[in-house]
């Protein structure tokens, strides 16, 4: 449903700047990079194999 | 909206920006100057299309996270870096509409609306405002986007082309057709 707003006030440049936080964006990017990395669990099968061999 | 720059100034800025992008591609920390340069513009583009300010901030942040994720694939094609960011913003916006996290909103200045009506009719009446607002809802999304950018945001055809991925001429033609469609709807007798 399309919503039409007339004469809607826009936040000032200062207000927008207060929400400007590059470190937060960078942290979110680094976190996602870590979580989405397919090689993140590469060592798990090795531990399983090691346990099997030890037994 | 866009600053009028000479061809020399434009190519200087593009070159400077290209260097910033290359540095950021090597190390995401160097993305900061690009983020600071475009944060406000991208936020306002999103804010005018969603009904809640907080949502606009959230979507803006996800645009820049997506930009960082895709930065290694970015190739310079002689266009401002902002055109790539606007395309990500557009895709993030439509994803929010699909997920029903945000409502599609059009923010219009009454003065602009009055100017459009005065161009199309002999006199300005409140019922024409209501009629035009009603007819906007009949437009296809891509037509609405063009009218929104050209009339309500006062963007140049060059800028519209950069945002939509069209050439300047194509943006002009498509905007003209969208206006014609709206005008037809407006004059249709109910």
PDB file of C-alpha atoms in Angstrom:
ATOM      1  CA  UNK A   1       0.000   0.000   0.000  1.00  0.00           C
ATOM      2  CA  UNK A   2       1.477   3.294  -1.109  1.00  0.00           C
ATOM      3  CA  UNK A   3       1.602   5.952   1.566  1.00  0.00           C
ATOM      4  CA  UNK A   4       1.795   9.594   0.497  1.00  0.00           C
ATOM      5  CA  UNK A   5       3.175  12.119   2.968  1.00  0.00           C
ATOM      6  CA  UNK A   6       2.814  15.828   2.286  1.00  0.00           C
ATOM      7  CA  UNK A   7       5.306  18.430   3.535  1.00  0.00           C
ATOM      8  CA  UNK A   8       7.097  15.888   5.663  1.00  0.00           C
ATOM      9  CA  UNK A   9       9.893  17.489   7.697  1.00  0.00           C
ATOM     10  CA  UNK A  10      13.343  16.072   7.012  1.00  0.00           C
ATOM     11  CA  UNK A  11      15.866  15.529   9.806  1.00  0.00           C
ATOM     12  CA  UNK A  12      18.629  18.131   9.880  1.00  0.00           C
ATOM     13  CA  UNK A  13      22.155  17.347   8.676  1.00  0.00           C
ATOM     14  CA  UNK A  14      23.334  17.330  12.293  1.00  0.00           C
ATOM     15  CA  UNK A  15      20.730  14.750  13.294  1.00  0.00           C
ATOM     16  CA  UNK A  16      21.691  12.528  10.387  1.00  0.00           C
ATOM     17  CA  UNK A  17      25.362  12.979  11.248  1.00  0.00           C
ATOM     18  CA  UNK A  18      24.715  11.769  14.785  1.00  0.00           C
ATOM     19  CA  UNK A  19      23.623   8.439  13.278  1.00  0.00           C
ATOM     20  CA  UNK A  20      26.713   8.319  11.127  1.00  0.00           C
ATOM     21  CA  UNK A  21      28.961   5.704  12.696  1.00  0.00           C
ATOM     22  CA  UNK A  22      31.429   4.058  10.384  1.00  0.00           C
ATOM     23  CA  UNK A  23      32.882   1.851  13.125  1.00  0.00           C
ATOM     24  CA  UNK A  24      29.474   0.272  13.660  1.00  0.00           C
ATOM     25  CA  UNK A  25      29.119  -0.440   9.932  1.00  0.00           C
ATOM     26  CA  UNK A  26      32.653  -1.844   9.824  1.00  0.00           C
ATOM     27  CA  UNK A  27      31.963  -4.032  12.860  1.00  0.00           C
ATOM     28  CA  UNK A  28      28.760  -5.386  11.253  1.00  0.00           C
ATOM     29  CA  UNK A  29      30.690  -6.086   8.056  1.00  0.00           C
ATOM     30  CA  UNK A  30      33.500  -7.906   9.921  1.00  0.00           C
ATOM     31  CA  UNK A  31      31.005  -9.937  11.943  1.00  0.00           C
ATOM     32  CA  UNK A  32      29.055 -10.998   8.844  1.00  0.00           C
ATOM     33  CA  UNK A  33      32.298 -11.815   7.056  1.00  0.00           C
ATOM     34  CA  UNK A  34      33.249 -14.097   9.927  1.00  0.00           C
ATOM     35  CA  UNK A  35      29.809 -15.723  10.210  1.00  0.00           C
ATOM     36  CA  UNK A  36      29.336 -16.213   6.472  1.00  0.00           C
ATOM     37  CA  UNK A  37      32.813 -17.635   5.945  1.00  0.00           C
ATOM     38  CA  UNK A  38      32.372 -21.247   4.696  1.00  0.00           C
ATOM     39  CA  UNK A  39      35.871 -22.147   6.025  1.00  0.00           C
ATOM     40  CA  UNK A  40      34.906 -21.156   9.542  1.00  0.00           C
ATOM     41  CA  UNK A  41      34.385 -24.772  10.630  1.00  0.00           C
ATOM     42  CA  UNK A  42      37.181 -26.346   8.576  1.00  0.00           C
ATOM     43  CA  UNK A  43      38.944 -27.767  11.671  1.00  0.00           C
ATOM     44  CA  UNK A  44      35.880 -29.518  13.120  1.00  0.00           C
ATOM     45  CA  UNK A  45      36.194 -32.723  11.010  1.00  0.00           C
ATOM     46  CA  UNK A  46      39.887 -32.900  11.984  1.00  0.00           C
ATOM     47  CA  UNK A  47      38.971 -32.940  15.685  1.00  0.00           C
ATOM     48  CA  UNK A  48      36.384 -35.660  15.039  1.00  0.00           C
ATOM     49  CA  UNK A  49      38.929 -37.679  13.056  1.00  0.00           C
ATOM     50  CA  UNK A  50      41.538 -37.212  15.786  1.00  0.00           C
ATOM     51  CA  UNK A  51      39.090 -38.457  18.421  1.00  0.00           C
ATOM     52  CA  UNK A  52      38.172 -41.487  16.294  1.00  0.00           C
ATOM     53  CA  UNK A  53      41.853 -42.340  15.751  1.00  0.00           C
ATOM     54  CA  UNK A  54      42.639 -41.958  19.449  1.00  0.00           C
ATOM     55  CA  UNK A  55      39.887 -44.362  20.338  1.00  0.00           C
TER      56      UNK A  55
ATOM     57  CA  UNK B   1      20.153  18.732  -6.225  1.00  0.00           C
ATOM     58  CA  UNK B   2      23.307  17.915  -8.123  1.00  0.00           C
ATOM     59  CA  UNK B   3      25.993  20.538  -8.223  1.00  0.00           C
ATOM     60  CA  UNK B   4      26.747  21.985 -11.639  1.00  0.00           C
ATOM     61  CA  UNK B   5      30.391  21.130 -12.270  1.00  0.00           C
ATOM     62  CA  UNK B   6      32.550  21.622 -15.330  1.00  0.00           C
ATOM     63  CA  UNK B   7      33.706  18.524 -17.223  1.00  0.00           C
ATOM     64  CA  UNK B   8      37.221  19.068 -15.866  1.00  0.00           C
ATOM     65  CA  UNK B   9      36.011  19.310 -12.256  1.00  0.00           C
ATOM     66  CA  UNK B  10      33.859  16.223 -12.752  1.00  0.00           C
ATOM     67  CA  UNK B  11      36.686  14.121 -14.131  1.00  0.00           C
ATOM     68  CA  UNK B  12      38.966  15.327 -11.307  1.00  0.00           C
ATOM     69  CA  UNK B  13      36.380  14.283  -8.705  1.00  0.00           C
ATOM     70  CA  UNK B  14      35.787  10.927 -10.378  1.00  0.00           C
ATOM     71  CA  UNK B  15      39.514  10.248 -10.455  1.00  0.00           C
ATOM     72  CA  UNK B  16      39.877  11.187  -6.782  1.00  0.00           C
ATOM     73  CA  UNK B  17      36.945   8.946  -5.932  1.00  0.00           C
ATOM     74  CA  UNK B  18      38.364   6.064  -7.950  1.00  0.00           C
ATOM     75  CA  UNK B  19      41.539   6.246  -5.846  1.00  0.00           C
ATOM     76  CA  UNK B  20      39.482   6.225  -2.642  1.00  0.00           C
ATOM     77  CA  UNK B  21      37.590   3.145  -3.855  1.00  0.00           C
ATOM     78  CA  UNK B  22      40.822   1.355  -4.764  1.00  0.00           C
ATOM     79  CA  UNK B  23      42.241   2.032  -1.292  1.00  0.00           C
ATOM     80  CA  UNK B  24      39.021   0.778   0.304  1.00  0.00           C
ATOM     81  CA  UNK B  25      39.162  -2.367  -1.836  1.00  0.00           C
ATOM     82  CA  UNK B  26      42.575  -3.097  -0.307  1.00  0.00           C
ATOM     83  CA  UNK B  27      41.459  -2.368   3.246  1.00  0.00           C
ATOM     84  CA  UNK B  28      37.817  -1.799   4.304  1.00  0.00           C
ATOM     85  CA  UNK B  29      38.969   0.693   6.968  1.00  0.00           C
ATOM     86  CA  UNK B  30      39.678   3.162   4.168  1.00  0.00           C
ATOM     87  CA  UNK B  31      36.015   3.091   3.175  1.00  0.00           C
ATOM     88  CA  UNK B  32      35.377   5.765   5.851  1.00  0.00           C
ATOM     89  CA  UNK B  33      35.802   8.841   3.567  1.00  0.00           C
ATOM     90  CA  UNK B  34      33.327   7.376   1.056  1.00  0.00           C
ATOM     91  CA  UNK B  35      30.914   6.558   3.855  1.00  0.00           C
ATOM     92  CA  UNK B  36      31.114  10.100   5.223  1.00  0.00           C
ATOM     93  CA  UNK B  37      30.701  11.590   1.770  1.00  0.00           C
ATOM     94  CA  UNK B  38      27.549   9.674   0.864  1.00  0.00           C
ATOM     95  CA  UNK B  39      25.849   8.778   4.127  1.00  0.00           C
ATOM     96  CA  UNK B  40      23.563  11.817   4.168  1.00  0.00           C
ATOM     97  CA  UNK B  41      22.479  11.516   0.512  1.00  0.00           C
ATOM     98  CA  UNK B  42      21.743   7.799   0.786  1.00  0.00           C
ATOM     99  CA  UNK B  43      19.871   8.315   4.054  1.00  0.00           C
ATOM    100  CA  UNK B  44      17.647  11.014   2.506  1.00  0.00           C
ATOM    101  CA  UNK B  45      16.969   8.885  -0.566  1.00  0.00           C
ATOM    102  CA  UNK B  46      15.746   6.101   1.738  1.00  0.00           C
ATOM    103  CA  UNK B  47      13.977   8.371   4.233  1.00  0.00           C
ATOM    104  CA  UNK B  48      11.700   9.798   1.508  1.00  0.00           C
ATOM    105  CA  UNK B  49      10.619   6.274   0.594  1.00  0.00           C
ATOM    106  CA  UNK B  50       9.858   4.801   3.996  1.00  0.00           C
ATOM    107  CA  UNK B  51       7.493   6.085   6.647  1.00  0.00           C
ATOM    108  CA  UNK B  52       9.643   5.702   9.748  1.00  0.00           C
ATOM    109  CA  UNK B  53      12.866   7.543  10.408  1.00  0.00           C
ATOM    110  CA  UNK B  54      14.441   4.715  12.432  1.00  0.00           C
ATOM    111  CA  UNK B  55      13.809   2.294   9.575  1.00  0.00           C
ATOM    112  CA  UNK B  56      15.552   4.695   7.238  1.00  0.00           C
ATOM    113  CA  UNK B  57      18.641   4.683   9.491  1.00  0.00           C
ATOM    114  CA  UNK B  58      18.592   0.878   9.676  1.00  0.00           C
ATOM    115  CA  UNK B  59      18.271   0.469   5.921  1.00  0.00           C
ATOM    116  CA  UNK B  60      21.037   3.051   5.377  1.00  0.00           C
ATOM    117  CA  UNK B  61      23.373   1.049   7.605  1.00  0.00           C
ATOM    118  CA  UNK B  62      22.605  -2.173   5.759  1.00  0.00           C
ATOM    119  CA  UNK B  63      23.285  -0.399   2.437  1.00  0.00           C
ATOM    120  CA  UNK B  64      26.818   0.440   3.584  1.00  0.00           C
ATOM    121  CA  UNK B  65      27.405  -3.050   5.013  1.00  0.00           C
ATOM    122  CA  UNK B  66      26.298  -4.505   1.648  1.00  0.00           C
ATOM    123  CA  UNK B  67      28.551  -2.021  -0.142  1.00  0.00           C
ATOM    124  CA  UNK B  68      31.525  -3.197   1.927  1.00  0.00           C
ATOM    125  CA  UNK B  69      30.631  -6.818   1.198  1.00  0.00           C
ATOM    126  CA  UNK B  70      30.479  -6.219  -2.534  1.00  0.00           C
ATOM    127  CA  UNK B  71      33.306  -3.710  -2.800  1.00  0.00           C
ATOM    128  CA  UNK B  72      35.797  -6.257  -4.157  1.00  0.00           C
ATOM    129  CA  UNK B  73      33.464  -6.797  -7.136  1.00  0.00           C
ATOM    130  CA  UNK B  74      33.001  -3.085  -7.843  1.00  0.00           C
ATOM    131  CA  UNK B  75      34.422  -1.949 -11.158  1.00  0.00           C
ATOM    132  CA  UNK B  76      34.886   1.678 -12.072  1.00  0.00           C
ATOM    133  CA  UNK B  77      32.896   2.548 -15.210  1.00  0.00           C
ATOM    134  CA  UNK B  78      33.287   6.302 -15.318  1.00  0.00           C
ATOM    135  CA  UNK B  79      30.230   6.897 -13.131  1.00  0.00           C
ATOM    136  CA  UNK B  80      30.212   8.386  -9.640  1.00  0.00           C
ATOM    137  CA  UNK B  81      30.513   5.836  -6.852  1.00  0.00           C
ATOM    138  CA  UNK B  82      27.185   7.131  -5.541  1.00  0.00           C
ATOM    139  CA  UNK B  83      25.320   5.571  -8.488  1.00  0.00           C
ATOM    140  CA  UNK B  84      26.447   2.133  -7.285  1.00  0.00           C
ATOM    141  CA  UNK B  85      25.398   2.998  -3.725  1.00  0.00           C
ATOM    142  CA  UNK B  86      21.981   4.192  -4.916  1.00  0.00           C
ATOM    143  CA  UNK B  87      21.455   0.893  -6.697  1.00  0.00           C
ATOM    144  CA  UNK B  88      22.249  -1.013  -3.495  1.00  0.00           C
ATOM    145  CA  UNK B  89      19.927   1.366  -1.611  1.00  0.00           C
ATOM    146  CA  UNK B  90      17.144   0.658  -4.087  1.00  0.00           C
ATOM    147  CA  UNK B  91      17.571  -3.080  -3.730  1.00  0.00           C
ATOM    148  CA  UNK B  92      17.680  -2.884   0.092  1.00  0.00           C
ATOM    149  CA  UNK B  93      14.566  -0.706   0.077  1.00  0.00           C
ATOM    150  CA  UNK B  94      12.595  -3.140  -2.043  1.00  0.00           C
ATOM    151  CA  UNK B  95      13.781  -6.022   0.106  1.00  0.00           C
ATOM    152  CA  UNK B  96      12.338  -4.182   3.149  1.00  0.00           C
ATOM    153  CA  UNK B  97       9.049  -3.648   1.323  1.00  0.00           C
ATOM    154  CA  UNK B  98       8.917  -7.329   0.391  1.00  0.00           C
ATOM    155  CA  UNK B  99       9.695  -8.389   3.955  1.00  0.00           C
ATOM    156  CA  UNK B 100       7.022  -5.905   5.075  1.00  0.00           C
ATOM    157  CA  UNK B 101       9.495  -4.216   7.376  1.00  0.00           C
ATOM    158  CA  UNK B 102       8.735  -0.852   5.773  1.00  0.00           C
ATOM    159  CA  UNK B 103       5.876   0.800   3.900  1.00  0.00           C
ATOM    160  CA  UNK B 104       6.431   2.264   0.448  1.00  0.00           C
ATOM    161  CA  UNK B 105       6.133   5.984   0.959  1.00  0.00           C
ATOM    162  CA  UNK B 106       6.278   9.006  -1.309  1.00  0.00           C
ATOM    163  CA  UNK B 107       7.215  12.299   0.340  1.00  0.00           C
ATOM    164  CA  UNK B 108       5.842  15.279  -1.548  1.00  0.00           C
ATOM    165  CA  UNK B 109       6.175  18.993  -1.082  1.00  0.00           C
ATOM    166  CA  UNK B 110       2.816  20.769  -1.491  1.00  0.00           C
ATOM    167  CA  UNK B 111       4.450  23.585  -3.460  1.00  0.00           C
ATOM    168  CA  UNK B 112       5.713  21.118  -6.074  1.00  0.00           C
ATOM    169  CA  UNK B 113       2.310  19.509  -6.246  1.00  0.00           C
ATOM    170  CA  UNK B 114       0.719  22.922  -6.798  1.00  0.00           C
ATOM    171  CA  UNK B 115       3.167  23.688  -9.613  1.00  0.00           C
ATOM    172  CA  UNK B 116       2.350  20.408 -11.382  1.00  0.00           C
ATOM    173  CA  UNK B 117      -1.391  21.020 -11.126  1.00  0.00           C
ATOM    174  CA  UNK B 118      -1.078  24.610 -12.316  1.00  0.00           C
ATOM    175  CA  UNK B 119       0.803  23.352 -15.368  1.00  0.00           C
ATOM    176  CA  UNK B 120      -1.969  20.915 -16.196  1.00  0.00           C
ATOM    177  CA  UNK B 121      -5.121  22.854 -15.324  1.00  0.00           C
ATOM    178  CA  UNK B 122      -6.360  26.403 -15.559  1.00  0.00           C
ATOM    179  CA  UNK B 123      -6.849  26.899 -11.876  1.00  0.00           C
ATOM    180  CA  UNK B 124      -5.669  25.220  -8.716  1.00  0.00           C
ATOM    181  CA  UNK B 125      -8.292  23.526  -6.553  1.00  0.00           C
ATOM    182  CA  UNK B 126      -7.956  21.305  -3.510  1.00  0.00           C
ATOM    183  CA  UNK B 127      -9.922  18.545  -5.248  1.00  0.00           C
ATOM    184  CA  UNK B 128      -7.230  18.465  -7.975  1.00  0.00           C
ATOM    185  CA  UNK B 129      -4.614  17.800  -5.301  1.00  0.00           C
ATOM    186  CA  UNK B 130      -6.622  14.872  -3.979  1.00  0.00           C
ATOM    187  CA  UNK B 131      -7.199  13.607  -7.518  1.00  0.00           C
ATOM    188  CA  UNK B 132      -3.510  13.789  -8.425  1.00  0.00           C
ATOM    189  CA  UNK B 133      -2.517  12.003  -5.223  1.00  0.00           C
ATOM    190  CA  UNK B 134      -5.056   9.284  -6.007  1.00  0.00           C
ATOM    191  CA  UNK B 135      -3.751   8.927  -9.569  1.00  0.00           C
ATOM    192  CA  UNK B 136      -0.166   8.543  -8.382  1.00  0.00           C
ATOM    193  CA  UNK B 137      -1.239   5.224  -6.907  1.00  0.00           C
ATOM    194  CA  UNK B 138      -2.199   3.984 -10.396  1.00  0.00           C
ATOM    195  CA  UNK B 139       1.315   4.344 -11.767  1.00  0.00           C
ATOM    196  CA  UNK B 140       3.643   1.386 -12.080  1.00  0.00           C
ATOM    197  CA  UNK B 141       6.467   1.363  -9.555  1.00  0.00           C
ATOM    198  CA  UNK B 142       9.158   2.247 -12.118  1.00  0.00           C
ATOM    199  CA  UNK B 143       7.067   5.172 -13.421  1.00  0.00           C
ATOM    200  CA  UNK B 144       6.452   6.402  -9.894  1.00  0.00           C
ATOM    201  CA  UNK B 145      10.186   6.257  -9.166  1.00  0.00           C
ATOM    202  CA  UNK B 146      10.991   8.435 -12.166  1.00  0.00           C
ATOM    203  CA  UNK B 147       8.333  11.035 -11.302  1.00  0.00           C
ATOM    204  CA  UNK B 148       9.449  10.987  -7.694  1.00  0.00           C
ATOM    205  CA  UNK B 149      13.070  11.656  -8.578  1.00  0.00           C
ATOM    206  CA  UNK B 150      12.390  14.247 -11.260  1.00  0.00           C
ATOM    207  CA  UNK B 151       9.593  16.291  -9.683  1.00  0.00           C
ATOM    208  CA  UNK B 152       9.625  15.688  -5.948  1.00  0.00           C
ATOM    209  CA  UNK B 153      13.404  15.425  -5.506  1.00  0.00           C
ATOM    210  CA  UNK B 154      14.375  17.744  -8.386  1.00  0.00           C
ATOM    211  CA  UNK B 155      17.102  15.459  -9.704  1.00  0.00           C
ATOM    212  CA  UNK B 156      18.686  16.002 -13.105  1.00  0.00           C
ATOM    213  CA  UNK B 157      18.181  13.415 -15.857  1.00  0.00           C
ATOM    214  CA  UNK B 158      21.881  12.614 -15.629  1.00  0.00           C
ATOM    215  CA  UNK B 159      21.495  11.798 -11.946  1.00  0.00           C
ATOM    216  CA  UNK B 160      18.288   9.808 -12.553  1.00  0.00           C
ATOM    217  CA  UNK B 161      20.133   7.836 -15.216  1.00  0.00           C
ATOM    218  CA  UNK B 162      23.001   7.114 -12.843  1.00  0.00           C
ATOM    219  CA  UNK B 163      20.633   5.913 -10.130  1.00  0.00           C
ATOM    220  CA  UNK B 164      18.424   3.794 -12.368  1.00  0.00           C
ATOM    221  CA  UNK B 165      21.199   2.479 -14.591  1.00  0.00           C
ATOM    222  CA  UNK B 166      19.758   4.193 -17.686  1.00  0.00           C
ATOM    223  CA  UNK B 167      21.494   6.564 -20.072  1.00  0.00           C
ATOM    224  CA  UNK B 168      20.662  10.259 -19.613  1.00  0.00           C
ATOM    225  CA  UNK B 169      18.558  10.257 -22.795  1.00  0.00           C
ATOM    226  CA  UNK B 170      16.744   7.083 -21.880  1.00  0.00           C
ATOM    227  CA  UNK B 171      15.975   8.492 -18.428  1.00  0.00           C
ATOM    228  CA  UNK B 172      14.570  11.608 -20.098  1.00  0.00           C
ATOM    229  CA  UNK B 173      12.353   9.597 -22.472  1.00  0.00           C
ATOM    230  CA  UNK B 174      11.081   7.259 -19.765  1.00  0.00           C
ATOM    231  CA  UNK B 175      10.352  10.131 -17.375  1.00  0.00           C
ATOM    232  CA  UNK B 176       8.479  11.955 -20.137  1.00  0.00           C
ATOM    233  CA  UNK B 177       6.363   8.830 -20.754  1.00  0.00           C
ATOM    234  CA  UNK B 178       5.664   8.444 -17.042  1.00  0.00           C
ATOM    235  CA  UNK B 179       4.534  12.078 -16.807  1.00  0.00           C
ATOM    236  CA  UNK B 180       2.323  11.590 -19.857  1.00  0.00           C
ATOM    237  CA  UNK B 181       0.742   8.551 -18.232  1.00  0.00           C
ATOM    238  CA  UNK B 182       0.082  10.457 -15.011  1.00  0.00           C
ATOM    239  CA  UNK B 183      -1.370  13.352 -16.990  1.00  0.00           C
ATOM    240  CA  UNK B 184      -3.693  10.947 -18.826  1.00  0.00           C
ATOM    241  CA  UNK B 185      -4.847   9.438 -15.535  1.00  0.00           C
ATOM    242  CA  UNK B 186      -5.319  12.917 -14.113  1.00  0.00           C
ATOM    243  CA  UNK B 187      -7.525  14.100 -16.966  1.00  0.00           C
ATOM    244  CA  UNK B 188      -9.503  10.860 -17.185  1.00  0.00           C
ATOM    245  CA  UNK B 189     -13.170  11.432 -16.478  1.00  0.00           C
ATOM    246  CA  UNK B 190     -14.391   9.123 -13.737  1.00  0.00           C
TER     247      UNK B 190
END
